[in-house]
Structure formats: structure tokens, C-alpha cells
Coordinates of C-alpha atoms in Angstrom, one line a residue:
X50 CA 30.8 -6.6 -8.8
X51 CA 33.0 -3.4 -9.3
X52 CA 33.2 -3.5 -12.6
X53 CA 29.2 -4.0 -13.2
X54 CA 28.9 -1.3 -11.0
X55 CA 30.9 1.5 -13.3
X56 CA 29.1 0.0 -16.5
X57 CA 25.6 0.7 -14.7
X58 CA 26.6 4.2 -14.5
X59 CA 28.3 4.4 -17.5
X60 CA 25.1 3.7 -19.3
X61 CA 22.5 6.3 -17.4
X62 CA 21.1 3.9 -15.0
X63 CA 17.7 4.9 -13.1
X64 CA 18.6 6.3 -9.6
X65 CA 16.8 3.9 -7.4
X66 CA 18.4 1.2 -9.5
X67 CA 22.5 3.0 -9.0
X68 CA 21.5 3.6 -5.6
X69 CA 20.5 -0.1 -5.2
X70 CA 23.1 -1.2 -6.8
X71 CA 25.7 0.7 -4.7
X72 CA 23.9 -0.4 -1.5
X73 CA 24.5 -4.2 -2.2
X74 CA 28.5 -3.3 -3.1
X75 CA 28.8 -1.7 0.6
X76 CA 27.0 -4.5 2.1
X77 CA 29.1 -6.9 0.0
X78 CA 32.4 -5.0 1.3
X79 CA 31.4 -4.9 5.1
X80 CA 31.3 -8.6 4.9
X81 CA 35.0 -9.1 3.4
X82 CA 37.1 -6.3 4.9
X83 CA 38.2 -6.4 8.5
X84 CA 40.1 -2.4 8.2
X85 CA 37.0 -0.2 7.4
X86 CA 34.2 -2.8 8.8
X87 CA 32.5 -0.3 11.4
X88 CA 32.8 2.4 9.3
X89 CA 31.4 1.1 6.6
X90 CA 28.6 -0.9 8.8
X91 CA 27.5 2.7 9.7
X92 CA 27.8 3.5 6.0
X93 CA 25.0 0.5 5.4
X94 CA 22.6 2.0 8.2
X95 CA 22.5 5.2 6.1
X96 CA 22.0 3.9 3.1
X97 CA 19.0 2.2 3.9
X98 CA 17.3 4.5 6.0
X99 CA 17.6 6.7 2.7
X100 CA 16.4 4.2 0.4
X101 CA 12.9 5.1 0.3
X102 CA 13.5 8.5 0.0
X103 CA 15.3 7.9 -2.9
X104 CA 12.7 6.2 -4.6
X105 CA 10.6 8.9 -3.8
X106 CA 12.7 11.4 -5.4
X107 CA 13.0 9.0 -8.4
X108 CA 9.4 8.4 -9.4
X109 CA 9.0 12.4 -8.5
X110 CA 11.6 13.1 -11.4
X111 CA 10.5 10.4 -13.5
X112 CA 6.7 12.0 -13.7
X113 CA 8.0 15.6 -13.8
X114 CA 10.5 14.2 -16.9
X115 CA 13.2 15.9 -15.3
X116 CA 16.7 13.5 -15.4
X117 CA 19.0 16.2 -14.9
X118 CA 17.8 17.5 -11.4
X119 CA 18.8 14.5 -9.5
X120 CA 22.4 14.2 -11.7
X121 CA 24.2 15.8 -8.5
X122 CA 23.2 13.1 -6.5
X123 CA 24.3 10.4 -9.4
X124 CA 27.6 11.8 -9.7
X125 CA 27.7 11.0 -5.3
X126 CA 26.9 7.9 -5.5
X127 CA 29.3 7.1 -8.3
X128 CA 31.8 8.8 -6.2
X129 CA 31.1 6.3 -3.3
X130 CA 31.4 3.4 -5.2
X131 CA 34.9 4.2 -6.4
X132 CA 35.8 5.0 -2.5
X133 CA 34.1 1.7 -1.6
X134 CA 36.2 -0.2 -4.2
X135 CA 39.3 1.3 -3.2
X136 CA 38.8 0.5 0.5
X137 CA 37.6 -3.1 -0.7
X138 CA 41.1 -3.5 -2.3
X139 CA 43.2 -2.1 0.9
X140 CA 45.5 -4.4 2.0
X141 CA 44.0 -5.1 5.9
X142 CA 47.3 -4.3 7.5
X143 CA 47.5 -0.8 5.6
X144 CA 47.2 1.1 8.6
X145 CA 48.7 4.6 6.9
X146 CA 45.6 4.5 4.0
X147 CA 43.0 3.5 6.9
X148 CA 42.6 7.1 8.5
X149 CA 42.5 8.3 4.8
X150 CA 39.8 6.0 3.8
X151 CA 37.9 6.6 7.0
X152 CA 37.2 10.1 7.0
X153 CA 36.5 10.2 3.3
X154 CA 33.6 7.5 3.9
X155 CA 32.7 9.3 6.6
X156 CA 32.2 12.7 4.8
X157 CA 30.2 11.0 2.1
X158 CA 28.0 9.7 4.4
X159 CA 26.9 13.0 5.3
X160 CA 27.1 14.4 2.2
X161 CA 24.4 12.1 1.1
X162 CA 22.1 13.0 3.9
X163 CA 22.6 16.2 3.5
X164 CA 21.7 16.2 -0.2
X165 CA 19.2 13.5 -0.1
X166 CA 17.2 15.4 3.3
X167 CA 17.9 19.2 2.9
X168 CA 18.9 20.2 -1.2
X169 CA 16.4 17.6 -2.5
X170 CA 13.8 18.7 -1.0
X171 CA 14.4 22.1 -1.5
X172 CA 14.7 21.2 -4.7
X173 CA 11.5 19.3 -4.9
X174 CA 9.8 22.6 -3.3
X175 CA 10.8 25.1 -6.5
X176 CA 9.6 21.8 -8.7
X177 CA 6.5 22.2 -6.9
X178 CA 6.1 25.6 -7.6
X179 CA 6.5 25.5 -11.2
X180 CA 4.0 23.4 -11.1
X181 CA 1.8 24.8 -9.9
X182 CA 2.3 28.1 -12.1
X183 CA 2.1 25.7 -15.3
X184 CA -1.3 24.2 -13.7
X185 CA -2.6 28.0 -13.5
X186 CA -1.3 28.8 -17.2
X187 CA -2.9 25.3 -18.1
X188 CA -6.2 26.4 -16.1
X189 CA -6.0 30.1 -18.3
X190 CA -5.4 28.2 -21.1
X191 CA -8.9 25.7 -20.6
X192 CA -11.0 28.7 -19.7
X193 CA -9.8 30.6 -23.0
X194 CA -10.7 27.3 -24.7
X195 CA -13.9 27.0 -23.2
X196 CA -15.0 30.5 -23.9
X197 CA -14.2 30.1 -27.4
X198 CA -16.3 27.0 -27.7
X199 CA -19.2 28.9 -26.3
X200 CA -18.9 30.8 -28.7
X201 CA -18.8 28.5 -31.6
X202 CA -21.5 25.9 -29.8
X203 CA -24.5 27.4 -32.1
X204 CA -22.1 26.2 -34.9
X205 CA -21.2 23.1 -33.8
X206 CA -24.7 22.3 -33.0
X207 CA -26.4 22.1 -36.2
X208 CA -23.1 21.5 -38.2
X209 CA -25.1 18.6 -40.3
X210 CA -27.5 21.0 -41.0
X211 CA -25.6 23.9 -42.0
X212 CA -23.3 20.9 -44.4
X213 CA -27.0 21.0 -46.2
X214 CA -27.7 24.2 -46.8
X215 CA -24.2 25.4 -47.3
X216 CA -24.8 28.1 -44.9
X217 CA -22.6 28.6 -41.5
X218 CA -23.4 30.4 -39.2
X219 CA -25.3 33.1 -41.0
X220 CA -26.5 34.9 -38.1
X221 CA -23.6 33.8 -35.8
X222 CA -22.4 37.4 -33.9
X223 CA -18.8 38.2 -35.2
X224 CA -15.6 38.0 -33.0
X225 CA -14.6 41.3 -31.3
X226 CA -11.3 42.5 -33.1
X227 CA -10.1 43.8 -29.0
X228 CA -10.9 43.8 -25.5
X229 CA -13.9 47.1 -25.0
X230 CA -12.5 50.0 -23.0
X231 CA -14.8 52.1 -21.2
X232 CA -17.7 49.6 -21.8
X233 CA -17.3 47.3 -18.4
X234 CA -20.1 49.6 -16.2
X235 CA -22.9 49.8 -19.5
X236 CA -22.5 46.2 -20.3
X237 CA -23.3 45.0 -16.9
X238 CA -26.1 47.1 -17.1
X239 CA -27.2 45.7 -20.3
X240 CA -27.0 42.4 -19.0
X241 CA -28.6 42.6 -16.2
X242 CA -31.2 43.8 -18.6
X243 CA -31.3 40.4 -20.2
X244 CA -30.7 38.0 -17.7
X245 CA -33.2 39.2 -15.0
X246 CA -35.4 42.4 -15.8
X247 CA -38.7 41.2 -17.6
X248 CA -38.1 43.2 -20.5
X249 CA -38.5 42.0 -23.8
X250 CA -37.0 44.2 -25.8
X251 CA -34.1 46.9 -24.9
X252 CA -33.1 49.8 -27.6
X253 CA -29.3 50.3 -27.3
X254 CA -29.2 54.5 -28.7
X255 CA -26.4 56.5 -29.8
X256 CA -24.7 58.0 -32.0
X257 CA -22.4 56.8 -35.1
X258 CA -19.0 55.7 -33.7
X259 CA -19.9 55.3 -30.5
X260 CA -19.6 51.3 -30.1
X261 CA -22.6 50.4 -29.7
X262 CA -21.9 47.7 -32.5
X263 CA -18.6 46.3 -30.0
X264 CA -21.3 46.5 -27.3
X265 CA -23.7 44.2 -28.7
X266 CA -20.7 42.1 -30.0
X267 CA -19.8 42.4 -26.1
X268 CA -23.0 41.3 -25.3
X269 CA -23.4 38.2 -27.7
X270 CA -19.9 36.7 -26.0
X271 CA -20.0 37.5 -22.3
X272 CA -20.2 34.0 -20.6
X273 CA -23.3 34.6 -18.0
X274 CA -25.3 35.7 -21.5
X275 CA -23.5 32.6 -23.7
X276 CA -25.1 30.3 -20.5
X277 CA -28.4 31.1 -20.4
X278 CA -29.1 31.6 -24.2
X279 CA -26.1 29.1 -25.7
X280 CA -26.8 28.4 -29.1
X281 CA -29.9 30.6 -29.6
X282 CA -28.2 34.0 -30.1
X283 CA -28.1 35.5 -33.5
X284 CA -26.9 38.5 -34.7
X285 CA -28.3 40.7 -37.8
X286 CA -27.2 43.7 -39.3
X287 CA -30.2 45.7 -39.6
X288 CA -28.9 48.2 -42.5
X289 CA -27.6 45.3 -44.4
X290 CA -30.7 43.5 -44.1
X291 CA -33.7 46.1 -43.8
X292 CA -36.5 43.9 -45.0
X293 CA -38.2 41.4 -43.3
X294 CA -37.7 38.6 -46.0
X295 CA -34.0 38.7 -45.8
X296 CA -34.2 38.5 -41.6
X297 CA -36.4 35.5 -42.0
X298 CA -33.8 33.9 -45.1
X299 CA -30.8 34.7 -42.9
X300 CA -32.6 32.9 -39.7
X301 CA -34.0 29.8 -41.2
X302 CA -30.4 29.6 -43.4
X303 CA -28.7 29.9 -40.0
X304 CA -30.4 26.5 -38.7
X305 CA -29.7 25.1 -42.0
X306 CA -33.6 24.9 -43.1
X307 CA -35.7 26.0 -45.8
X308 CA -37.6 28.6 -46.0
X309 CA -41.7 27.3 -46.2
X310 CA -43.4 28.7 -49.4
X311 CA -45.7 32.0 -48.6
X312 CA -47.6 34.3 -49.8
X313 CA -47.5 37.8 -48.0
X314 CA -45.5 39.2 -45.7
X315 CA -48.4 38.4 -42.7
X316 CA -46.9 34.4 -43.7
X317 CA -43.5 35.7 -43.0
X318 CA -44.5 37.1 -39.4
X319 CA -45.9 33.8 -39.2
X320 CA -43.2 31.9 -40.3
X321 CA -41.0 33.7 -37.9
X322 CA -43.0 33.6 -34.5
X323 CA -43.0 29.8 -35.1
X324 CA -39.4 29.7 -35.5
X325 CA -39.1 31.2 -32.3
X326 CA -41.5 29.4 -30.3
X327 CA -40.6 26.4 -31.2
X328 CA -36.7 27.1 -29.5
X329 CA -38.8 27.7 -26.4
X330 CA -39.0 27.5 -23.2
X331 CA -34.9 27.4 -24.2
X332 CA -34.0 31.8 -24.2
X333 CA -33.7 33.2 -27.4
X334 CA -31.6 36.4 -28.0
X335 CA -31.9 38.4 -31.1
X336 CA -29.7 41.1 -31.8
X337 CA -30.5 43.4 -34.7
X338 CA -27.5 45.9 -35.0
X339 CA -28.0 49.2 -36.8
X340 CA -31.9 49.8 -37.1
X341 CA -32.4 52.1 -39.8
X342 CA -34.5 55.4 -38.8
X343 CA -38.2 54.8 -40.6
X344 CA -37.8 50.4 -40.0
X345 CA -39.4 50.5 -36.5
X346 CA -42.5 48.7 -38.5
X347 CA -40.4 45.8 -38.9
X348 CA -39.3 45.5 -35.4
X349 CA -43.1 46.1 -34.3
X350 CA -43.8 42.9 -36.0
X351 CA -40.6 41.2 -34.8
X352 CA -41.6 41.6 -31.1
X353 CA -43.4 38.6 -30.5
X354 CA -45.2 38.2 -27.0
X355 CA -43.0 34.3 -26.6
X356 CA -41.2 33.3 -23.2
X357 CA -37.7 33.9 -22.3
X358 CA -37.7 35.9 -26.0
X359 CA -35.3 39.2 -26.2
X360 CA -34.4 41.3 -28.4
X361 CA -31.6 44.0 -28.5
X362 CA -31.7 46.4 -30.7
X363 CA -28.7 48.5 -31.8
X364 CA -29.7 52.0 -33.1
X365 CA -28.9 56.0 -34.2
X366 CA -31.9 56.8 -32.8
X367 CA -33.7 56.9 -29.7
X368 CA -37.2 55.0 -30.9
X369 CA -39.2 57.2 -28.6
X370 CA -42.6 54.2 -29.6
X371 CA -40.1 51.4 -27.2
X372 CA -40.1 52.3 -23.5
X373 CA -36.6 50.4 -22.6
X374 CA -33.8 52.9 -23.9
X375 CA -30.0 52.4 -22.8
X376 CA -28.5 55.7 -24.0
X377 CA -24.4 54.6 -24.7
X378 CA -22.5 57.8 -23.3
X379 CA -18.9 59.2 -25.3
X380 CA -16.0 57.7 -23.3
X381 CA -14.3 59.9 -20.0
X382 CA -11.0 61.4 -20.1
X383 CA -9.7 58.4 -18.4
X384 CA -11.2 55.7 -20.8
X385 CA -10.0 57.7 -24.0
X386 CA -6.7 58.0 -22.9
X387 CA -6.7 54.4 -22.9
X388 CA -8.3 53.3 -25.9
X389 CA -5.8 55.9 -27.1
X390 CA -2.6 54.4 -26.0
X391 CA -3.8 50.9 -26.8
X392 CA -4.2 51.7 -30.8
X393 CA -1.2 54.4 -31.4
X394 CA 1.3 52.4 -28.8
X395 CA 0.0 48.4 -28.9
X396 CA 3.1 47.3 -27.7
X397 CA 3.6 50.0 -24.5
X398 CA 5.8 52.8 -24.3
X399 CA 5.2 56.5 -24.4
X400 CA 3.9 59.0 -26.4
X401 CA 6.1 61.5 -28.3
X402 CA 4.3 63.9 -27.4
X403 CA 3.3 66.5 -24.2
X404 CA -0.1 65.6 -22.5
X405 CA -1.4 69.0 -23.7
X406 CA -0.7 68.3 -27.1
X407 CA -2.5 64.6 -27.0
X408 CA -5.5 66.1 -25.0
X409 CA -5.5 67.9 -28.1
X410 CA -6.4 65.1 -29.8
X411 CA -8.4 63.4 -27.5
X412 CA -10.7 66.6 -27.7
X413 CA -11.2 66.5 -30.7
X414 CA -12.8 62.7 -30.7
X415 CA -15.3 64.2 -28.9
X416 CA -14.7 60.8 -27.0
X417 CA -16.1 58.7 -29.5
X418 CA -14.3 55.1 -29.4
X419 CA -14.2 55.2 -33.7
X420 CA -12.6 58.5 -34.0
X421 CA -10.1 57.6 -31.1
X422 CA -9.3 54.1 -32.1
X423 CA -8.8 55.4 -35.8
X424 CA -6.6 58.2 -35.1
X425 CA -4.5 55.6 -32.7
X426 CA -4.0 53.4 -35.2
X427 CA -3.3 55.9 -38.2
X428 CA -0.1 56.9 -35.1
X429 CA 1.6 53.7 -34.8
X430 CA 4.8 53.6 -35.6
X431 CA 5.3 57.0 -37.0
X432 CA 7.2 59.7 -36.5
X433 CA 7.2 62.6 -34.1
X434 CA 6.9 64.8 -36.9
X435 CA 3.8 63.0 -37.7
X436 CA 2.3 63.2 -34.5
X437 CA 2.8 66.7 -34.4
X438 CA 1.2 67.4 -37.7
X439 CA -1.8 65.3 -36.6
X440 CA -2.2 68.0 -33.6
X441 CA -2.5 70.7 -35.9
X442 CA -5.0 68.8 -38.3
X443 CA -6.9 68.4 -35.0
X444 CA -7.6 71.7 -34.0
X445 CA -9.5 71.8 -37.3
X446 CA -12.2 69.0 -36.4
X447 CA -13.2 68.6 -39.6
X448 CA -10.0 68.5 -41.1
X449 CA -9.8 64.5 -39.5
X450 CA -13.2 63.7 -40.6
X451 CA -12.7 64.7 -44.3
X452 CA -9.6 62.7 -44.6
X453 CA -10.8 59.5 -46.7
X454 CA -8.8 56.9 -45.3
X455 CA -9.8 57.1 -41.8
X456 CA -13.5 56.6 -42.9
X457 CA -14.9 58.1 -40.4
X458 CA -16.6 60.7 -41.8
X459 CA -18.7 57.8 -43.6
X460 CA -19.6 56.9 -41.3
X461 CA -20.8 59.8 -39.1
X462 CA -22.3 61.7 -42.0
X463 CA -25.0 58.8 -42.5
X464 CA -26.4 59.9 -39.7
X465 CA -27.1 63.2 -41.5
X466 CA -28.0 61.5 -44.3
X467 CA -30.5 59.9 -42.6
X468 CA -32.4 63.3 -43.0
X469 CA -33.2 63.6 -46.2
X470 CA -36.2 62.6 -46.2
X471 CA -37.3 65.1 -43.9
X472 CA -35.3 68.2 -44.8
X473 CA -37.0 71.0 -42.8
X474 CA -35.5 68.9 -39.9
X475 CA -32.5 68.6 -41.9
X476 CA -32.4 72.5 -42.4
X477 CA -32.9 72.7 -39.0
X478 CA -30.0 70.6 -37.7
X479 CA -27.9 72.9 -40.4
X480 CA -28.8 75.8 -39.1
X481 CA -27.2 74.6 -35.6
X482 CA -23.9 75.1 -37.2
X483 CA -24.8 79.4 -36.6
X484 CA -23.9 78.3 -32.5
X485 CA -20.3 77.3 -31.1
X486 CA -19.7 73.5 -31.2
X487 CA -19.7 71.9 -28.0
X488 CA -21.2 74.5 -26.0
X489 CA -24.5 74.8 -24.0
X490 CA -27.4 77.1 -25.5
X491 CA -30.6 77.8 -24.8
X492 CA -33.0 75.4 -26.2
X493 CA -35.0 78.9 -26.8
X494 CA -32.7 80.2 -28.6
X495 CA -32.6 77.5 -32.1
X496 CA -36.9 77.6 -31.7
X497 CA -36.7 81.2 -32.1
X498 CA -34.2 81.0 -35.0
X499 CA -36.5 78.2 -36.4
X500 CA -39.8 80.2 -36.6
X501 CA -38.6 83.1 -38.0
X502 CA -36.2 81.1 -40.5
X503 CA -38.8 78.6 -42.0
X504 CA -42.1 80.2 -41.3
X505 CA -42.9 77.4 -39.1
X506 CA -44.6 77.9 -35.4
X507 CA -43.0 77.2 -32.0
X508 CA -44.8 73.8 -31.8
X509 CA -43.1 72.4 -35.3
X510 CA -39.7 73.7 -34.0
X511 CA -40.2 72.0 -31.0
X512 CA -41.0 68.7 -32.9
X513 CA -37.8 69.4 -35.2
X514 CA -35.5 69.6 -32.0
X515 CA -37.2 66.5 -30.1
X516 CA -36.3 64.7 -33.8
X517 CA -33.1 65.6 -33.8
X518 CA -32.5 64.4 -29.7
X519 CA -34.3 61.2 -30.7
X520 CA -31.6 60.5 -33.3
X521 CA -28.6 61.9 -30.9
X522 CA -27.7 64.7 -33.0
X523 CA -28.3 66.9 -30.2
X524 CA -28.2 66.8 -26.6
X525 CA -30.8 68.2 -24.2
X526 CA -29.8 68.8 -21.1
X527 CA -32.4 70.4 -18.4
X528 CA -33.7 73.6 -21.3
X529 CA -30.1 73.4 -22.4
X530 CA -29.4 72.0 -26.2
X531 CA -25.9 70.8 -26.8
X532 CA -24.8 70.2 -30.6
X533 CA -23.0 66.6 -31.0
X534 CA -19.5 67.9 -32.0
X535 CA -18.7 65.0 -33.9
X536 CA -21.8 65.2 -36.1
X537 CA -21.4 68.9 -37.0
X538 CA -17.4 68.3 -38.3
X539 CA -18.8 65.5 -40.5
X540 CA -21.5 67.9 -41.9
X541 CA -19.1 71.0 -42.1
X542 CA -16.3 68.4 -44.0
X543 CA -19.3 67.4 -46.7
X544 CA -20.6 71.0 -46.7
X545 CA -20.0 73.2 -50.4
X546 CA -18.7 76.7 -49.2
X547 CA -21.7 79.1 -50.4
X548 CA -24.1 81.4 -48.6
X549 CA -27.8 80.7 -48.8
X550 CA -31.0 82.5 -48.6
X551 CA -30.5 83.1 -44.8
X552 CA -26.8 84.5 -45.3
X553 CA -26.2 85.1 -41.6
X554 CA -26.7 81.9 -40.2
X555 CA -24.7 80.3 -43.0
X556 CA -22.3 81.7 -43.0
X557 CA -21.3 81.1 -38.8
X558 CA -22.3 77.7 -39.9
X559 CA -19.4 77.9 -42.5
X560 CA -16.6 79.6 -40.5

């Protein structure tokens, strides 16, 4: 019995089974020795009132695949059956070893109970709570996993379509590279918008570098927006694809059809209201990023009178002709600061710099999220020296802007660009460069300027400064006209040094 005993142990034996098997050896001994018979008869009452604790514990350890937790109490029992033995193989008349025996039998007794009732269960307690924190990283985990499939469901959908056509997801919205900062208040607004205001269509205006592209990225993979429209959201970038025929190529390749022969674009219109109607009474969200000043035609003709149809458009300008407007603001102080840290210091830490000197910096962004976010990134992990020169460069605004590799500068100065094709307003918004940047002036004040400038009267000047508002190169602010800091550096960086006909006004614009 003894010796089957040590080779159960030997081997790794289960716990219920050692335990077990230990119980029947102290059963087995109370029966043939006389000298320790009520000791170990008490020994036998303990045991058993423990043994379904212990099979507790090992089914517990079993399902949590945790062995080594309950090798204390192993390494007890083991302990007991070499006591047990040696009492088993005390002579009966060995009255000097009995007292030994006794109290030793009688200490493991309650060092059993002890660690069976008070350090298991403690034990079993901490187990618990690890499991519960790994149920909560598992439940993190699913919800990641589920948002992500949200956001892939209009893929997975038609996936034997798109095999067809070769085409996946053409007009699928693109990941967002970060989590938004400064964006939580204006996207809630934006979906309330969509989800419960009866308004078709909702113009998304600001100016270049702003985010309203991460906004409508936002947008397209928030999970109250994924719900109600699912696999019927698609994303086009207007600029990239200013003509009708390419939206409706880009739509139709999207579900993985053909486009139908036509014959005019009237058949395209056509073409397209039925691809939309025929999704409903499911919603339908079309985002068109990026509308192009002079392409309000198209979206006249995209905004078809179906239910549960939106569209969101993404654009420079204001589009005075649609009354829904959401005017994206510049980040606060608070919100730069943020998105400034999180691109020049990913990984925490501080900045080598004083908070004068990175205001510096921040002021110069103008707040935009493009200028900040670039500047951040073009930090990381350089020197002090180099964070020191970038404060100098930044007291000169357009100094950043002109430098190639930050690209920003391309892509503010398209919004100047964008006025070519009307260049008295163009000569207009160059003219603005006579006043301080950043600074209030009386709306007056330009109009005068304007009339006696380019022989033009009050009313056109007016026009010219409502045009420029519409396409947020300006700000107007009760009488009050505000020149877009960012917009101006981006002009002043493209700008040849030379005065023109009105030498004056240039040259402030210049210097």
C-alpha cells in the first residue's frame, strides 16, 4: 500500500486521486495499529469532511489549467503519508516514539484545514479575479473585433460580386490612420444630423487642413451610423472623381455590377436614382469628400428626393444654394495641445521645450489639425536643437508652409487656386495681405480699398467678400472681417517678391 502510495506521487497524480489515495492508507492504518488508533481515527473524520472540498478545488484548477497552485497542498499530503507509514510501522509498545508521532499527526491535521479552508480559498479568490480582468480584456477584445467587422460588412457582403468584377470595395470609406482629437462635440452633432433630423443632405464647410476629411472618415465608422446604414455607406472623393460618369463607375463597380449602356448624362442620373432606390427602404449614406468649387451642378442632380437617402458632403466652401451647413471650427488651445503631444511625443513624455516656446508653435497652426499633426510628427525623436530651430522657423508662418516636405502648403494654396477662374476675387483676397494677419478689421475698410483699387462699386466688393466667406478664406464676424491666417502664409510662401500697379498695398502684403 505504502509503496503504491509514493509511486502515485512520484508520477504527478491528480489531487482528488493522492488525496484519495492517502485517505484509504489512514483508514487502512486505524484498523491495524492499536498506539496511534484515536488519533488517527480523528485524522479519518478530517479527511473526509474535506474530501469534497478537495474535489472542488481540483476541477477548479483543472478548468483554470493551473497545476502548480494547488502543489502546496500535494507536497502535505505526501508529507502525511510518510508520517502515516512511519506510525503504521511503530512497534505498539514504543511508548517513547508515541508522543512524537502524536503531535506531528496532530499538527498535520490542522495544517490541512487550515490550507484546504482558509489559503485555498483565498487563493481561489485572486484566481477569480484574474478572471474576471481576462473576461473584460476578452470583452475589449470582441467589441474591437466587432467594430472592425462593421466596418468591413459592405465587403463581405457582396464578396461574390466584387470576385466578378475584380473590384473591392471601390467606394468603401478608408480606415482612420488615429483616434480624432477635438472632433468628439462636432461629430455628435453631425450624427445626430443623420440619424434623426429629416435632412437629406448636410454640407460639412471649412477650410483646407481642417479635418473635415477625418470627420467624415469619423462619421462612416462610428457604430450608431455603421447600425442604421451597415453596408450602404460609400465614400467618394469628389476632386478625384469630379464627373458624374466616374461616381456612377465607382458605385455600380462597388456592388460588383455593370454599368447599363446610355446615352446622355440625363441616363446616368437615371441610372443612379435607380441604384439608390432600389437599396430602399434600407438607409443609404453617401459621402462625397472634397466638392470642388463650380461642381454643385453635379450634387444638384445627385440629390435625389428617395427615403432614408443622405448625403454628406465634404467641402472648402460654404455652398450658400444648400440650406444645411456644419461650419468645422480650428481646434482650442486645449485640443491642439493634444494633437500636439500625440504626434511629436507618441510614446508620452515631455517636451524639450518651455510652454511659451511650444505655444509658439501651436500659434502658428492657426489650430488647424494638418499643420499641427505635421509639425508633431516632423519633432519626433529629434533633438532639442531641432525643436528650437522649429520655433524660430515658426515665428515666420510662411517659412513652415513653404517647406516641401511637410506638404502642407499644397495643400492650403489649392484653396487659392481655386480662384483663378475668377481673379478680380482673387485680387481681392490678395489685396487682404495690406491688413495684419489674424486681426479684426472693419469689413468697411477692404470694400473701400476694393472700389477705389479695381474700379468696381460697393455692391461687387460686397459680392467679392461674401465669395471669399463662402469659401472660408475669411471670417466675418458681426461687420468684423478676419483673414484666415493659414491661407494668407500659403499665399505669401507661393508669392514672387515684386510690386505691382497698386505699390502700397503690395508691398504690406509682401512684408
Amino acid at each position: 500500500m505504502a509503496v503504491s502510495l509514493i509511486a502515485s506521487s512520484a508520477t504527478g497524480a491528480g489531487l482528488e486521486l493522492l488525496f484519495g489515495s492517502f485517505l484509504d492508507l489512514v483508514v487502512d492504518v486505524t484498523k491495524k495499529t492499536i498506539l496511534f488508533q484515536p488519533t488517527l481515527k480523528r485524522l479519518e473524520t478530517t479527511l473526509k469532511s474535506l474530501q469534497p472540498k478537495i474535489k472542488q478545488i481540483d476541477a477548479f484548477n483543472l478548468d483554470m489549467d493551473r497545476p502548480k497552485e494547488i502543489d502546496g497542498l500535494k507536497v502535505l499530503i505526501i508529507k502525511g503519508q510518510k508520517l502515516v507509514i512511519k506510525c503504521s510501522n511503530t512497534n505498539q509498545y514504543n511508548f517513547v516514539m508515541k508522543p512524537i508521532y502524536t503531535e506531528k499527526l496532530l499538527k498535520l491535521e490542522e495544517e490541512l484545514r487550515r490550507y484546504i479552508d482558509i489559503d485555498m480559498q483565498v487563493q481561489q479568490s485572486v484566481d477569480q479575479k484574474e478572471t474576471l480582468i481576462e473576461v473584460k480584456q476578452i470583452g475589449l477584445e470582441v467589441r474591437h473585433i466587432s467594430k472592425q467587422f462593421k466596418q468591413l460588412r459592405s465587403i463581405g457582403s457582396t464578396s461574390a460580386s466584387f470576385s466578378r468584377s475584380g473590384f473591392i470595395g471601390v467606394c468603401s470609406p478608408p480606415g482612420l490612420k488615429g483616434e480624432p482629437v477635438g472632433l468628439e462635440a462636432p461629430l455628435n452633432d453631425l450624427k445626430r444630423k443623420l440619424l434623426e433630423d429629416e435632412v437629406p443632405l448636410i454640407v460639412l464647410s471649412a477650410p483646407g487642413g481642417c479635418g473635415k476629411t477625418t470627420m467624415a472618415l469619423a462619421i462612416c465608422q462610428d457604430e450608431d451610423i455603421l447600425d442604421k446604414f451597415q453596408e450602404n455607406i460609400f465614400f467618394i472623393n469628389f476632386s478625384k472623381s469630379a464627373s458624374l460618369l466616374v461616381i456612377v463607375e465607382s458605385l455600380f463597380q462597388h456592388k460588383g455590377q455593370k454599368v447599363p449602356k446610355y446615352r446622355n448624362e440625363n441616363d446616368l442620373v437615371v441610372l443612379l436614382e435607380n441604384f439608390f432606390r432600389n437599396m430602399t427602404p434600407e438607409p443609404v449614406l453617401l459621402v462625397l469628400d472634397d466638392l470642388l468649387s463650380g461642381s454643385e451642378y453635379i450634387l444638384d442632380k445627385l440629390n435625389f428626393q428617395i427615403e432614408n437617402y443622405r448625403i454628406l458632403v465634404t467641402s472648402r466652401s460654404e455652398l450658400s444654394s444648400f440650406d444645411s451647413t456644419y461650419k468645422l471650427q480650428t481646434l482650442n488651445e486645449t485640443d491642439a495641445l493634444t494633437l500636439f503631444r500625440q504626434s511629436a511625443l507618441p510614446q508620452g513624455g515631455n517636451f524639450c521645450l518651455s510652454d511659451e516656446d511650444v505655444n509658439k508653435i501651436l500659434n502658428s497652426c492657426g489650430g488647424f489639425p494638418l499643420a499641427i499633426s505635421v509639425i508633431g510628427k516632423s519633432l519626433y525623436r529629434k533633438s532639442a536643437a531641432e525643436w528650437r530651430k522649429r520655433v524660430k522657423e515658426c515665428s515666420k508662418a510662411s517659412a513652415i508652409m513653404s517647406k516641401s516636405e511637410f506638404g502642407i502648403l499644397e495643400c492650403l494654396q489649392s484653396s487659392v487656386d481655386a480662384l483663378d477662374e475668377k481673379v478680380e476675387v482673387k485680387e481681392c483676397f490678395i489685396d487682404l495681405g495690406s491688413f495684419p494677419e489674424d486681426q479684426r478689421t472693419s469689413a468697411t475698410t477692404p470694400i473701400d480699398m476694393w472700389v477705389e483699387l479695381h474700379k468696381i462699386d460697393e455692391d461687387d466688393a460686397m459680392t467679392n467678400l461674401h465669395e471669399l466667406y463662402d469659401r472660408n478664406l475669411v471670417d466675418l464676424v458681426v461687420m468684423r472681417l478676419k483673414i484666415t491666417n493659414c491661407h494668407k502664409a500659403a499665399f505669401n510662401a507661393r508669392r514672387p517678391r515684386k510690386v505691382g500697379e497698386h505699390g502700397g498695398a503690395k508691398t504690406q502684403l509682401l512684408h
